[in-house]
Coordinates of C-alpha atoms and ligand atoms in Angstrom, one line a residue:
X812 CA 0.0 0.0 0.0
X813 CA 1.5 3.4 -1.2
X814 CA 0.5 5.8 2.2
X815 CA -0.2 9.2 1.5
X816 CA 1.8 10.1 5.0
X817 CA 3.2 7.5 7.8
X818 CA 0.6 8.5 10.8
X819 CA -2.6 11.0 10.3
X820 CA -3.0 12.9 13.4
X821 CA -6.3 14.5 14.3
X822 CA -5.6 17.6 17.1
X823 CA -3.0 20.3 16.5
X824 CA -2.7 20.6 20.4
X825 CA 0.3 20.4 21.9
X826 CA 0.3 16.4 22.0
X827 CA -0.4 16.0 18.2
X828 CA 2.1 18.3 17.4
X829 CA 5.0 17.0 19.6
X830 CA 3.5 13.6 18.0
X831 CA 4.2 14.7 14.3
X832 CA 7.5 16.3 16.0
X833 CA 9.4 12.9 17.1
X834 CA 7.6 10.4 14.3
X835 CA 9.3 14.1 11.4
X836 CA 13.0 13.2 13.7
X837 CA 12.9 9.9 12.8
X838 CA 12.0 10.3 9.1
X839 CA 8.3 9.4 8.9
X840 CA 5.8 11.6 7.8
X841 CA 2.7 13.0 9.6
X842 CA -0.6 14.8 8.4
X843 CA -2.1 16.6 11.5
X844 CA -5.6 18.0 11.4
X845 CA -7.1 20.1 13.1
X846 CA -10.7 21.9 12.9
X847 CA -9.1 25.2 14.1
X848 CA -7.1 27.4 12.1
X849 CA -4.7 27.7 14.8
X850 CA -2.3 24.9 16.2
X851 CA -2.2 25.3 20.3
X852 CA -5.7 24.1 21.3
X853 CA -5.8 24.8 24.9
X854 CA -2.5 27.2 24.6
X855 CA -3.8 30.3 23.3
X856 CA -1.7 34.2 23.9
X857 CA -3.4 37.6 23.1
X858 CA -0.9 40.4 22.9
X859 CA -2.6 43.9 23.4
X860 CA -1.6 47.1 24.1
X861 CA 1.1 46.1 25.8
X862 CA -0.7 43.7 28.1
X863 CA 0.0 39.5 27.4
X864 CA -3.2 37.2 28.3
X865 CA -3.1 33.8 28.6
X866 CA -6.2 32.5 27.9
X867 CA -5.2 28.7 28.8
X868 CA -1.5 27.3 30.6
X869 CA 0.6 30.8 31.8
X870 CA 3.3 28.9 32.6
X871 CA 5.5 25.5 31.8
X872 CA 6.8 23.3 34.4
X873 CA 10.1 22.0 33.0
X874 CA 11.7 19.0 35.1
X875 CA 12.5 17.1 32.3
X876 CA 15.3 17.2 29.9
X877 CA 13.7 16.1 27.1
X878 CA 10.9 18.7 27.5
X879 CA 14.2 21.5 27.7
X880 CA 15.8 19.4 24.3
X881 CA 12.4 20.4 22.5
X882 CA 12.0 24.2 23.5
X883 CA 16.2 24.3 22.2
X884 CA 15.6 22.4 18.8
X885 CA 12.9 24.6 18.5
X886 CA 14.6 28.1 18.4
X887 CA 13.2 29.2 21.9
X888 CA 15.9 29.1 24.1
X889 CA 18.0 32.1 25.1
X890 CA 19.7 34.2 21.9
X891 CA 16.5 32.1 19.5
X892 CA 14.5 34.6 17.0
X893 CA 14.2 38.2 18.5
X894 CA 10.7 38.7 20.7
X895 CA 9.9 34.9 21.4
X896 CA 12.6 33.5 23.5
X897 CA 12.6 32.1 26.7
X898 CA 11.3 33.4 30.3
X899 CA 12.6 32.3 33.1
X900 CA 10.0 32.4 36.0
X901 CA 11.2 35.9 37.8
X902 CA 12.9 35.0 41.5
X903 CA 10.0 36.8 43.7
X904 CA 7.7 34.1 41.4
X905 CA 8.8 30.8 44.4
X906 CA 6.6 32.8 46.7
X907 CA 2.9 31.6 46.4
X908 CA 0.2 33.0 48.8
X909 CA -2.9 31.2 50.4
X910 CA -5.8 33.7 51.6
X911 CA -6.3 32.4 55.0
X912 CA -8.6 34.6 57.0
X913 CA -8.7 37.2 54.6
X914 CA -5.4 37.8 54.2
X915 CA -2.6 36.6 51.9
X916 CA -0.1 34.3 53.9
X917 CA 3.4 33.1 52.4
X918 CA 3.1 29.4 52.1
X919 CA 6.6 28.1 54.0
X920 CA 9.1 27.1 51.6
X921 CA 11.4 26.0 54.0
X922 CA 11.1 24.0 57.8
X923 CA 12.0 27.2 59.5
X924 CA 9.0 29.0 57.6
X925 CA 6.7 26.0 58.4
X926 CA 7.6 26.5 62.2
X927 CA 6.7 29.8 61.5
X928 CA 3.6 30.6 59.2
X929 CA 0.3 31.0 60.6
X930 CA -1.4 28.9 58.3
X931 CA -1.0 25.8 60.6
X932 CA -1.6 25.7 64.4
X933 CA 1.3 24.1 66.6
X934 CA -0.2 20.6 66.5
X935 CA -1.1 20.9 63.1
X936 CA 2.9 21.5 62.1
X937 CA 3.7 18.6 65.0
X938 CA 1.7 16.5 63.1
X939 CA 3.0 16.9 59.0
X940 CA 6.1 16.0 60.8
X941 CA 4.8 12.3 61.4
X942 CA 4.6 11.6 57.7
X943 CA 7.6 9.5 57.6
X944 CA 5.9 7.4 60.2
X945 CA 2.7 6.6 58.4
X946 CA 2.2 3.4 57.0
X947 CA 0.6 2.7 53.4
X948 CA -3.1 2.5 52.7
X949 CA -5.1 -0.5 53.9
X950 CA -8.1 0.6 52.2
X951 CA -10.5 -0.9 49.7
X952 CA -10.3 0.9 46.4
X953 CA -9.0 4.0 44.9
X954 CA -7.4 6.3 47.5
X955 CA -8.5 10.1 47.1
X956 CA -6.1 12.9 47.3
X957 CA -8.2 14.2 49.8
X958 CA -7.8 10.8 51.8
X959 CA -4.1 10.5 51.4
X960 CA -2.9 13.8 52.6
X961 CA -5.2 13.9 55.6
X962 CA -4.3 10.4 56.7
X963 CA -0.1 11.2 56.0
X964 CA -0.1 15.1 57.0
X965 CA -2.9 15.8 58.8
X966 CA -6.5 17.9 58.3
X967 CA -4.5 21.0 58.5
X968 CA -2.4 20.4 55.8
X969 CA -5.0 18.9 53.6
X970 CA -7.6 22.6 54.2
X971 CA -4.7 25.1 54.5
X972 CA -2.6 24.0 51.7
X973 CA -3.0 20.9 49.7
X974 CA -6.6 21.9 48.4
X975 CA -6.0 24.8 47.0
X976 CA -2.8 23.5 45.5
X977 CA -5.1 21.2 43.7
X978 CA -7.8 24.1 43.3
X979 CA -5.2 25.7 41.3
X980 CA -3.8 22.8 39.2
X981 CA -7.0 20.4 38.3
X982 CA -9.9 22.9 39.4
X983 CA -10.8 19.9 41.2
X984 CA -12.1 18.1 44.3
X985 CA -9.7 16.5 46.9
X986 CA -12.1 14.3 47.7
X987 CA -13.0 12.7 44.1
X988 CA -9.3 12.8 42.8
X989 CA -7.4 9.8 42.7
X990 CA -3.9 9.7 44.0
X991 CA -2.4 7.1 42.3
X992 CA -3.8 8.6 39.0
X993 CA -3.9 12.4 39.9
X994 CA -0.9 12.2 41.3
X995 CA 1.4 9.6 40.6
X996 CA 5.0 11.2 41.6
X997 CA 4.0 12.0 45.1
X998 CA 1.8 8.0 45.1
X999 CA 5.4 6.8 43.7
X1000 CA 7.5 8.8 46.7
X1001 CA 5.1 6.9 49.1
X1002 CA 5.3 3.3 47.3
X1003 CA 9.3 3.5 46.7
X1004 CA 10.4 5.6 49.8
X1005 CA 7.7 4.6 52.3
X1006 CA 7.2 8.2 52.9
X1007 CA 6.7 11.7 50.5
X1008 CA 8.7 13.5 53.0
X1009 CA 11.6 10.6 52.5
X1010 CA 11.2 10.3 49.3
X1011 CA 11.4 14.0 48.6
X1012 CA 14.8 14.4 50.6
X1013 CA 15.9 10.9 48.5
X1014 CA 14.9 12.9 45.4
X1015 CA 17.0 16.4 46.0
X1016 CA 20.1 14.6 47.4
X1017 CA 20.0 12.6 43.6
X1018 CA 19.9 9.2 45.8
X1019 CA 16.8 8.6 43.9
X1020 CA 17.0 7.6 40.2
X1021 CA 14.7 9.9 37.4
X1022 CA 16.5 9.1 34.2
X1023 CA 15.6 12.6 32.2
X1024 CA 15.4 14.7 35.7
X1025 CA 16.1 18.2 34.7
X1026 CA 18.1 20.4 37.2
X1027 CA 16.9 22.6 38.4
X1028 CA 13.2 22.6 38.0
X1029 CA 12.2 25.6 36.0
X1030 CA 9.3 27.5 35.7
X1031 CA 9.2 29.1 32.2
X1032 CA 7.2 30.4 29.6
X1033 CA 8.3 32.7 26.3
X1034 CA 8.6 36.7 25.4
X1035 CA 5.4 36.7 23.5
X1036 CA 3.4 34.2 25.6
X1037 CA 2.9 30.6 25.6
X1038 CA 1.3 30.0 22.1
X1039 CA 5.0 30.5 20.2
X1040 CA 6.0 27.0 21.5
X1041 CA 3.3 25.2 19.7
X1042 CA 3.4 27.7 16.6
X1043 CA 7.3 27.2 16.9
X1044 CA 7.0 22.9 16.8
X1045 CA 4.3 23.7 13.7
X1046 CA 7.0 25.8 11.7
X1047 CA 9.6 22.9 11.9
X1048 CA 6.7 20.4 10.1
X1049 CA 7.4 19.7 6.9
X1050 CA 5.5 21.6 3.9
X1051 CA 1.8 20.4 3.7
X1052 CA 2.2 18.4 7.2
X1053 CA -0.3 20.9 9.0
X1054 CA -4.1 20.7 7.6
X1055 CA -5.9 23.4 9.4
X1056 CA -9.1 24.6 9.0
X1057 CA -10.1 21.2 8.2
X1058 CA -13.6 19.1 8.4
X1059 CA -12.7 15.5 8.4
X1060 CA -16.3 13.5 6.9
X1061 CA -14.7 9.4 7.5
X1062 CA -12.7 7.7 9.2
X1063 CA -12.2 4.3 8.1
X1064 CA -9.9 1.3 9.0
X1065 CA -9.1 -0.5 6.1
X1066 CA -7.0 -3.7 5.9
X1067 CA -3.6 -2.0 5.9
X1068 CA -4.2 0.9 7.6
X1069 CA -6.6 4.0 7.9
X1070 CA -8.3 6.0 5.0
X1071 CA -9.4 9.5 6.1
X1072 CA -11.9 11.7 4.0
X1073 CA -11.9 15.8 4.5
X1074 CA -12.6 18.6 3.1
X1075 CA -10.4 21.9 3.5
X1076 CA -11.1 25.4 4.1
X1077 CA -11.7 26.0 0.4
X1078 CA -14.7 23.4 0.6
X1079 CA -12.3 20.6 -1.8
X1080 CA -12.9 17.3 -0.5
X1081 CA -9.3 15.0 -0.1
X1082 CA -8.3 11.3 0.8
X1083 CA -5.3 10.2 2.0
X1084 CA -4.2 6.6 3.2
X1085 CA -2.0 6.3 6.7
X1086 CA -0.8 3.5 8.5
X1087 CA -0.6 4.7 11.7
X1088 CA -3.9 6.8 13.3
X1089 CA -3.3 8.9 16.3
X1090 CA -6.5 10.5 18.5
X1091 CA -5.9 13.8 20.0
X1092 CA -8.7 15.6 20.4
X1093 CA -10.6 16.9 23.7
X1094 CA -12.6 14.2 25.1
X1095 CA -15.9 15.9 24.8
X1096 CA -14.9 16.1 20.9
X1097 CA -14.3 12.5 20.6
X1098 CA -18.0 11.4 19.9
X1099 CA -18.3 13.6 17.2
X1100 CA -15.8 11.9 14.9
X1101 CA -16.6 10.4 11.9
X1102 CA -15.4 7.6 13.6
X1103 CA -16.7 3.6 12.8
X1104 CA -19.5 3.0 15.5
X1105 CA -17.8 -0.4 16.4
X1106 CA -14.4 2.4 18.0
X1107 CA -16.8 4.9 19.6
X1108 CA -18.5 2.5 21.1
X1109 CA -15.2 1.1 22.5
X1110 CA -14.2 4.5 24.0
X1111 CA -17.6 5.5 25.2
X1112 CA -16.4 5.4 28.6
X1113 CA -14.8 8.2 28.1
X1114 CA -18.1 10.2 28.4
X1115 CA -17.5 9.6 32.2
X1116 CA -14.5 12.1 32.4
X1117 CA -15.6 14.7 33.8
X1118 CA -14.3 18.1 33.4
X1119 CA -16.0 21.4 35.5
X1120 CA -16.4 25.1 33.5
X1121 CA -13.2 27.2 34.4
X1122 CA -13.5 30.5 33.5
X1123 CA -10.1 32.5 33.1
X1124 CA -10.7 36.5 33.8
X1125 CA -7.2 38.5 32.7
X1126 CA -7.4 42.0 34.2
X1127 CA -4.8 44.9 33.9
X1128 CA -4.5 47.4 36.7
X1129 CA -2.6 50.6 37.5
X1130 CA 0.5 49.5 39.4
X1131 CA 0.0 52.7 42.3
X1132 CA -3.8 51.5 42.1
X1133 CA -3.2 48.0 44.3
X1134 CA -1.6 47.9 47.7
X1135 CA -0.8 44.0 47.9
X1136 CA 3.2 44.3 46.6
X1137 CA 2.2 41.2 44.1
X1138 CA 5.6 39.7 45.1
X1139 CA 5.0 36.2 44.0
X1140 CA 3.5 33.8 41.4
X1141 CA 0.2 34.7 42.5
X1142 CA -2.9 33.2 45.4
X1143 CA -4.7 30.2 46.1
X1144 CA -7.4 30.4 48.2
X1145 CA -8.8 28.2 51.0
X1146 CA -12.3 26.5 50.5
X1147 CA -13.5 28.2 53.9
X1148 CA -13.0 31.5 52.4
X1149 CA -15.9 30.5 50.2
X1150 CA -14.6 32.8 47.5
X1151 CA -16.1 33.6 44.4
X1152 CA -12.3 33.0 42.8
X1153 CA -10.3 29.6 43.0
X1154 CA -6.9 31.9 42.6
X1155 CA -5.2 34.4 40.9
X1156 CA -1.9 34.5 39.0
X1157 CA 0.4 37.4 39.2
X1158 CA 0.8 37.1 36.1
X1159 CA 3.4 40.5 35.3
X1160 CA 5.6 39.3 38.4
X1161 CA 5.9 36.3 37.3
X1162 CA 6.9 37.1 33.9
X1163 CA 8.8 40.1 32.0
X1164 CA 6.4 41.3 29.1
X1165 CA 3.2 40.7 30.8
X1166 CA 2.0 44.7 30.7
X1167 CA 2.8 48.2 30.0
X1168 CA 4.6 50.1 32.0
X1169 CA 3.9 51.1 35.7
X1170 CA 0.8 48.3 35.3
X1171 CA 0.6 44.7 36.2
X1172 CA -2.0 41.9 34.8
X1173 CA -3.8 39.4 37.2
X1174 CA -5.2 35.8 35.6
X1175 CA -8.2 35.3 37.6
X1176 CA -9.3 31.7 37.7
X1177 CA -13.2 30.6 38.6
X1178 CA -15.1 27.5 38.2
X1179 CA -14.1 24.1 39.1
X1180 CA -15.3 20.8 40.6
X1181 CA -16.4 22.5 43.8
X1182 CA -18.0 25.7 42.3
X1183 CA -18.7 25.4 38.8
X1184 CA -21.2 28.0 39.1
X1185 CA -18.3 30.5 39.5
X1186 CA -17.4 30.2 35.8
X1187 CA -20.2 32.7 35.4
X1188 CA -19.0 35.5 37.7
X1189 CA -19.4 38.8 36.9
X1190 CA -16.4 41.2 36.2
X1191 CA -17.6 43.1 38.6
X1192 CA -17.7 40.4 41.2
X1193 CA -13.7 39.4 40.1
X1194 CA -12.9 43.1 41.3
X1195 CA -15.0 42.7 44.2
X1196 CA -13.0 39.9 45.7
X1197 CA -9.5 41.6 44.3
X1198 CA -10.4 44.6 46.5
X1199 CA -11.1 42.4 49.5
X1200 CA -8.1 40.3 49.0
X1201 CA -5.0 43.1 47.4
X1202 CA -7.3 46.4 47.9
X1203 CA -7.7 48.3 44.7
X1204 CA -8.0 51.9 45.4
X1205 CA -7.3 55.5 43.4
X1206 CA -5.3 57.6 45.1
X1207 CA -5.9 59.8 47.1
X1208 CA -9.9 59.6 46.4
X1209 CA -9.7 56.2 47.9
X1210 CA -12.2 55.3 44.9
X1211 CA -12.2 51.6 43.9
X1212 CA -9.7 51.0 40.7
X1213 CA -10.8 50.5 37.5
X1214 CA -9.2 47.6 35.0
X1215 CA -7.4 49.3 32.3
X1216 CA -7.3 46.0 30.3
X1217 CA -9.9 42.4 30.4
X1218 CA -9.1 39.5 28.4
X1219 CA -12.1 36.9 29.0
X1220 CA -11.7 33.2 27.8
X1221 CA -14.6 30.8 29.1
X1222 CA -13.6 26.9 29.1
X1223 CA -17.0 24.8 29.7
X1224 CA -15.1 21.5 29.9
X1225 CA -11.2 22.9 31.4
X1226 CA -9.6 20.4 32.5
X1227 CA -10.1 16.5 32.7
X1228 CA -10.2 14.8 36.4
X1229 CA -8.7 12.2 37.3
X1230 CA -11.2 11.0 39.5
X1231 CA -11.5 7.9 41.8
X1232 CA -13.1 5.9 38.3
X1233 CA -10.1 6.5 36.4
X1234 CA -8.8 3.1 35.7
X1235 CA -12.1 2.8 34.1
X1236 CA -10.9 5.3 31.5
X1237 CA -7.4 3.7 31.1
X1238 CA -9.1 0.2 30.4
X1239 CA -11.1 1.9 27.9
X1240 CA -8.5 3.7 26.2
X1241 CA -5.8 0.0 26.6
X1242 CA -9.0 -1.9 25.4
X1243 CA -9.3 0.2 22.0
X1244 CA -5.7 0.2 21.4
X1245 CA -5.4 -3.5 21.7
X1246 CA -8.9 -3.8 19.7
X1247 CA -7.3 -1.7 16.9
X1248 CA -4.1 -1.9 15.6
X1249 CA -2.4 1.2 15.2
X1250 CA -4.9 3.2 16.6
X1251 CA -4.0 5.4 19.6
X1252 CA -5.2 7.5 21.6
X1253 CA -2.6 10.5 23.1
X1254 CA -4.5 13.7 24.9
X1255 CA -4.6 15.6 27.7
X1256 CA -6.9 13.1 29.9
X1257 CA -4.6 9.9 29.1
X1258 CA -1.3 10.3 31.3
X1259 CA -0.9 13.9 32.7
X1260 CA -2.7 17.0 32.0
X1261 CA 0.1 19.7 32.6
X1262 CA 1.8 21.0 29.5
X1263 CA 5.0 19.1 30.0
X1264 CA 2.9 15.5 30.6
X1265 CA 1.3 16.3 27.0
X1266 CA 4.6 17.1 25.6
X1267 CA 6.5 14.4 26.9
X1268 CA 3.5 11.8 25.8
X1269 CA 3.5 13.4 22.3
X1270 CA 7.0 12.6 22.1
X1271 CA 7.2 9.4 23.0
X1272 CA 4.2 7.8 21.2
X1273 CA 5.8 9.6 18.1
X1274 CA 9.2 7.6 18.5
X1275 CA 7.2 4.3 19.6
X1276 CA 5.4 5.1 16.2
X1277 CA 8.3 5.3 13.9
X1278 CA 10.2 1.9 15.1
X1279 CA 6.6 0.0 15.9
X1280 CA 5.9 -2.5 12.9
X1281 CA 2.8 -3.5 13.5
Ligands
FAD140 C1 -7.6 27.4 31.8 C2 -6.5 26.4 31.7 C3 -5.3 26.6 32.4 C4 -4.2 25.7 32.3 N1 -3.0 26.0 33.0 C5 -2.0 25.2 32.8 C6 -0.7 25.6 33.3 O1 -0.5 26.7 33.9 N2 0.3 24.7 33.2 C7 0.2 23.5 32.5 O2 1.1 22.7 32.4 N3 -1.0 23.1 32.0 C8 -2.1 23.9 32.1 N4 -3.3 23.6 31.6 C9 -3.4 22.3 30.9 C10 -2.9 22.2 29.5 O3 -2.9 23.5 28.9 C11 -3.6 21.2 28.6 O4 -3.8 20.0 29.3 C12 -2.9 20.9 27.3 O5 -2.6 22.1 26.7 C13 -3.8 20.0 26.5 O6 -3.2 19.7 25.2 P1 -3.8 18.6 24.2 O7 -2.9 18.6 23.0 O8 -4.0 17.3 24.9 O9 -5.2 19.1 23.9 P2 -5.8 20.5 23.3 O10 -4.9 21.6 23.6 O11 -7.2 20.6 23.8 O12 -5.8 20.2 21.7 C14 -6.8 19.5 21.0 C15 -6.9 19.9 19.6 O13 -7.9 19.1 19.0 C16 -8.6 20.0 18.1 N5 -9.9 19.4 17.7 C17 -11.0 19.3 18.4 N6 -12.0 18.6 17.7 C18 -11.4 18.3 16.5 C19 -11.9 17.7 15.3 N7 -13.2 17.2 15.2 N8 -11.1 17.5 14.3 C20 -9.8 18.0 14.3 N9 -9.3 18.6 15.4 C21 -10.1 18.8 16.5 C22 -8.7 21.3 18.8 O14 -9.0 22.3 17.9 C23 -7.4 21.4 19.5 O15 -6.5 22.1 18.7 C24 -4.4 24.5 31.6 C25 -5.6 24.2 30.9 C26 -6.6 25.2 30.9 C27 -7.9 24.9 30.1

C-alpha cells in the first residue's frame, strides 16, 4: 500500500504536534488536522496594548530534559528569533500566597517558615512531621487525594494548603481525585520511599533515580506568551504536514491501515491513506468523529470524564492602584474563604512582558469541581473579591480602581479529572488500542494534563510510532 503520509494525526494541540514532531525526527511523515485554524488548542496568547493574556497554561513546568531538548531544537531558548525566547519564572515568582482569613499568607518554603507561618496551628505542624511514620493505605479501592494527605499530613495540611494546590492545578475536588492517577509522583515517593517526605529528601540529594530529571526545575514560559512554543514545533513540520481549518467527513480502518476523507477550508474534499492513526482531540470532541461506531463504542467510557467550567478573567491594573506588593506567582485560596475566585496569577511578576509600564495583569481563575457556578462570575464580582483580597484603590480619592485592560476566555469542559473511576478510563482507552491496531489515543486526559505530561506523551508515542511495525 502506497500511504499518503506514515501516521494521520487529528488535534493540532500540543500532544499532536509533539507527535508529528518525534515520528518528522525519525524520518516518517505526519498529516495533523485540526478543525481550528490555529495549532495550540488549549494554549492560546493575546498580545494587546502592551498587556500579554493567557487564555489557557501561563506557565511550563520544565523537570525534564527532554521537554528543555524540545523548547532548544525549537529556536526558543536564550539568543532564539528576536521577541519569542525564553522566560525564566522571575525569583520573587517561588513565593505563592494562600488567603487564609482574609489575608494573603506566604506558604513556608522552607522548615523554618513552616515553624513559623500561621497557616498551621502548633499541633497541626507537629503533626506533617509524622509523615515518615505513616504506614501505606489498607483501604478498599482508589485512594482520594483528599484521603491520602489527611491520613499522612494531617486535616490542616489537607484545608490550608494541599486543596487549594489542587484548586489551582485540576480545578478539582480532593475528595474525588485519585492519587495514584492524579498524582502519581508524590503516590510513587510513598510506594518506593515509604514516605513523601523521605522520598522527597531521596529525590534532591540525587539518591533517587529519574532518568531525564532536569536540574533545576524551571518555571518558564516565552517573550510573546505561551502560544510561540506550539506555533514554533508547527513551523519545523514539513510543507503540507499541517491541515488546518479542516472538516474530516470518515474515518475508516481499512485492511492495511486507515483512509481519512476531508474537506479543507476551500470546501475541496481529499483522501489520504495512513498506516498509523493517532487521537488527540478533547474528550468531549471525541463522539463527534466520523469515527466507525464499532471504536466509539469502544471508548464510550470516556463520556464519564468529567471536566468542570473554568473561566479564566485577565485583568490589567494601575500599578500605584493596588496595595498587595504582588511579590510572588500569584494566590490560592482556601475553601473556607468560600470565595467567588479559585486563585489568581500574578501574572506580570511572574513574567517580564506581561504589561505596559507602571501596570501589572492578574489571571483570575473561577469554576471548578467545587464551584462550577463561579465560571459565570461577573467582572464586577472578580474586582470585588481583588479589592477584599489586594485592595484596589485610586489615590488619594480612595475610589475603587478600574481595570485598564480584560481579556475573558470561558472553558465549559477545562480540565479533565482524574477522579477515583479513572482506571475505568485507562481500560477503555488499553482496550481500544489492543482492539485496533495502530490506533491510539494521546491527549490531555490519558497520562498527565500539565503542558510538560502532553509534551513528553507526544514525544514518545511519536518515537514508539516510527520503530513499531505492527
Ligand atoms: C484554563 C487552563 C489553564 C491551564 N493552565 C496550565 C498551566 O498553567 N500549566 C500547565 O502545564 N497546564 C495547564 N493547563 C493544561 C494544559 O494546557 C492542557 O492539558 C494541554 O494544553 C492540552 O493539550 P492537548 O494537546 O492534549 O489538547 P488540546 O490543547 O485541547 O488540543 C486538542 C486539539 O484538537 C482539536 N480538535 C477538536 N475537535 C477536532 C476535530 N473534530 N477534528 C480535528 N481537530 C479537532 C482542537 O481544535 C485542538 O487544537 C491549563 C488548561 C486550561 C484549560
Amino acid at each position: 500500500m502506497e500511504y499518503t503520509a506514515h501516521t494521520a494525526i487529528i488535534g493540532a494541540g500540543i500532544t499532536g504536534l509533539c507527535t508529528a514532531y518525534a515520528l518528522q525526527a525519525k524520518n516518517h511523515s505526519s498529516h495533523v488536522f485540526d478543525r481550528s485554524d490555529v495549532v495550540g488548542g488549549a494554549i492560546q496568547s493575546t498580545i494587546y496594548n502592551g498587556y500579554l493574556a493567557e487564555s489557557g497554561p501561563n506557565s511550563l513546568l520544565v523537570k525534564d530534559t527532554r521537554v528543555a531538548k524540545l523548547i532548544n531544537e525549537i529556536g526558543l531558548s536564550e539568543g532564539g528569533p528576536l521577541g519569542h525566547e525564553r522566560l525564566l519564572a522571575t525569583k520573587e515568582a517561588h513565593k505563592r500566597y494562600i488567603v487564609q482569613g482574609g489575608k494573603t499568607h506566604a506558604m513556608p518554603s522552607s522548615p523554618s517558615g513552616i515553624l513559623k507561618t500561621p497557616l498551621f496551628s502548633l499541633k497541626g505542624k507537629l503533626r506533617i512531621l509524622c509523615e515518615p511514620f505513616i504506614g501505606s493505605y489498607k483501604g478498599d479501592g482508589e485512594e482520594s487525594f483528599a484521603h491520602f494527605v489527611t491520613r499522612r499530613f494531617g486535616k490542616e495540611l489537607l484545608e490550608s494548603a494541599a486543596a487549594p494546590f489542587v484548586s489551582g492545578i485540576y480545578a478539582g475536588n480532593p475528595d474525588q481525585l485519585s492519587i495514584r492517577h492524579a498524582f502519581p509522583r508524590m503516590y510513587e515517593l510513598v510506594e518506593q520511599h515509604g514516605s513523601v517526605l523521605k522520598g522527597a529528601i531521596a529525590m534532591q540529594s540525587g539518591k533517587a533515580q529519574a532518568p531525564y530529571k532536569h536540574k533545576p526545575t524551571q518555571t518558564l514560559s516565552f517573550k510573546s506568551g505561551m502560544q510561540v512554543m506550539p506555533r514554533a514545533i508547527a513551523e519545523q513540520l514539513s510543507e503540507g504536514s499541517l491541515k488546518l481549518a479542516t472538516e474530516l467527513s470518515n474515518i475508516k480502518k481499512i485492511d492495511d491501515g486507515w483512509q481519512l476523507t476531508w474537506t479543507d477550508s476551500a470546501g475541496i474534499t481529499h483522501q489520504g491513506f495512513y498506516k498509523k492513526l493517532v487521537i488527540s482531540v478533547p474528550h468531549h470532541k471525541l463522539k463527534k468523529l466520523p469515527l466507525e461506531p464499532e471504536i466509539l463504542a469502544k471508548l464510550s467510557p470516556l463520556k464519564a470524564i468529567k471536566a468542570p467550567p473554568v473561566t479564566s478573567l485577565v485583568l490589567g491594573f494601575r500599578r500605584a492602584n493596588i496595595e498587595h506588593p504582588l511579590d510572588g506567582f500569584g494566590m490560592l485560596i482556601k475553601k473556607a474563604e468560600q470565595s467567588p475566585l479559585l486563585g489568581v496569577l500574578f501574572s506580570s511578576s511572574m513574567f517580564e512582558h506581561r504589561a505596559p509600564q507602571d501596570h501589572v495583569t492578574l489571571t483570575c481563575m473561577m469554576g471548578g469541581a467545587l464551584n462550577p457556578q463561579y465560571a459565570q462570575n461577573t467582572e464586577e464580582v472578580v474586582i470585588a473579591e481583588l479589592d477584599r483580597l489586594l485592595g484596589l484603590s485610586v489615590k488619594p480619592s480612595g475610589s475603587m480602581a478600574k481595570p485598564t485592560f480584560s481579556h475573558r476566555t470561558e472553558w465549559p469542559q477545562a480540565i479533565p479529572q482524574y477522579d477515583l473511576s479513572y482506571q475505568n478510563i485507562i481500560d477503555a482507552i488499553t482496550s481500544c488500542q489492543q482492539a485496533f491496531t495502530n490506533l491510539h489515543i494521546a491527549a490531555n486526559y490519558y497520562q498527565g494534563i500539565s503542558v510538560s505530561d502532553c509534551i513528553i506523551n507526544g514525544l514518545e508515542l511519536g518515537e514508539h510510532l516510527a520503530t513499531d511495525q505492527s
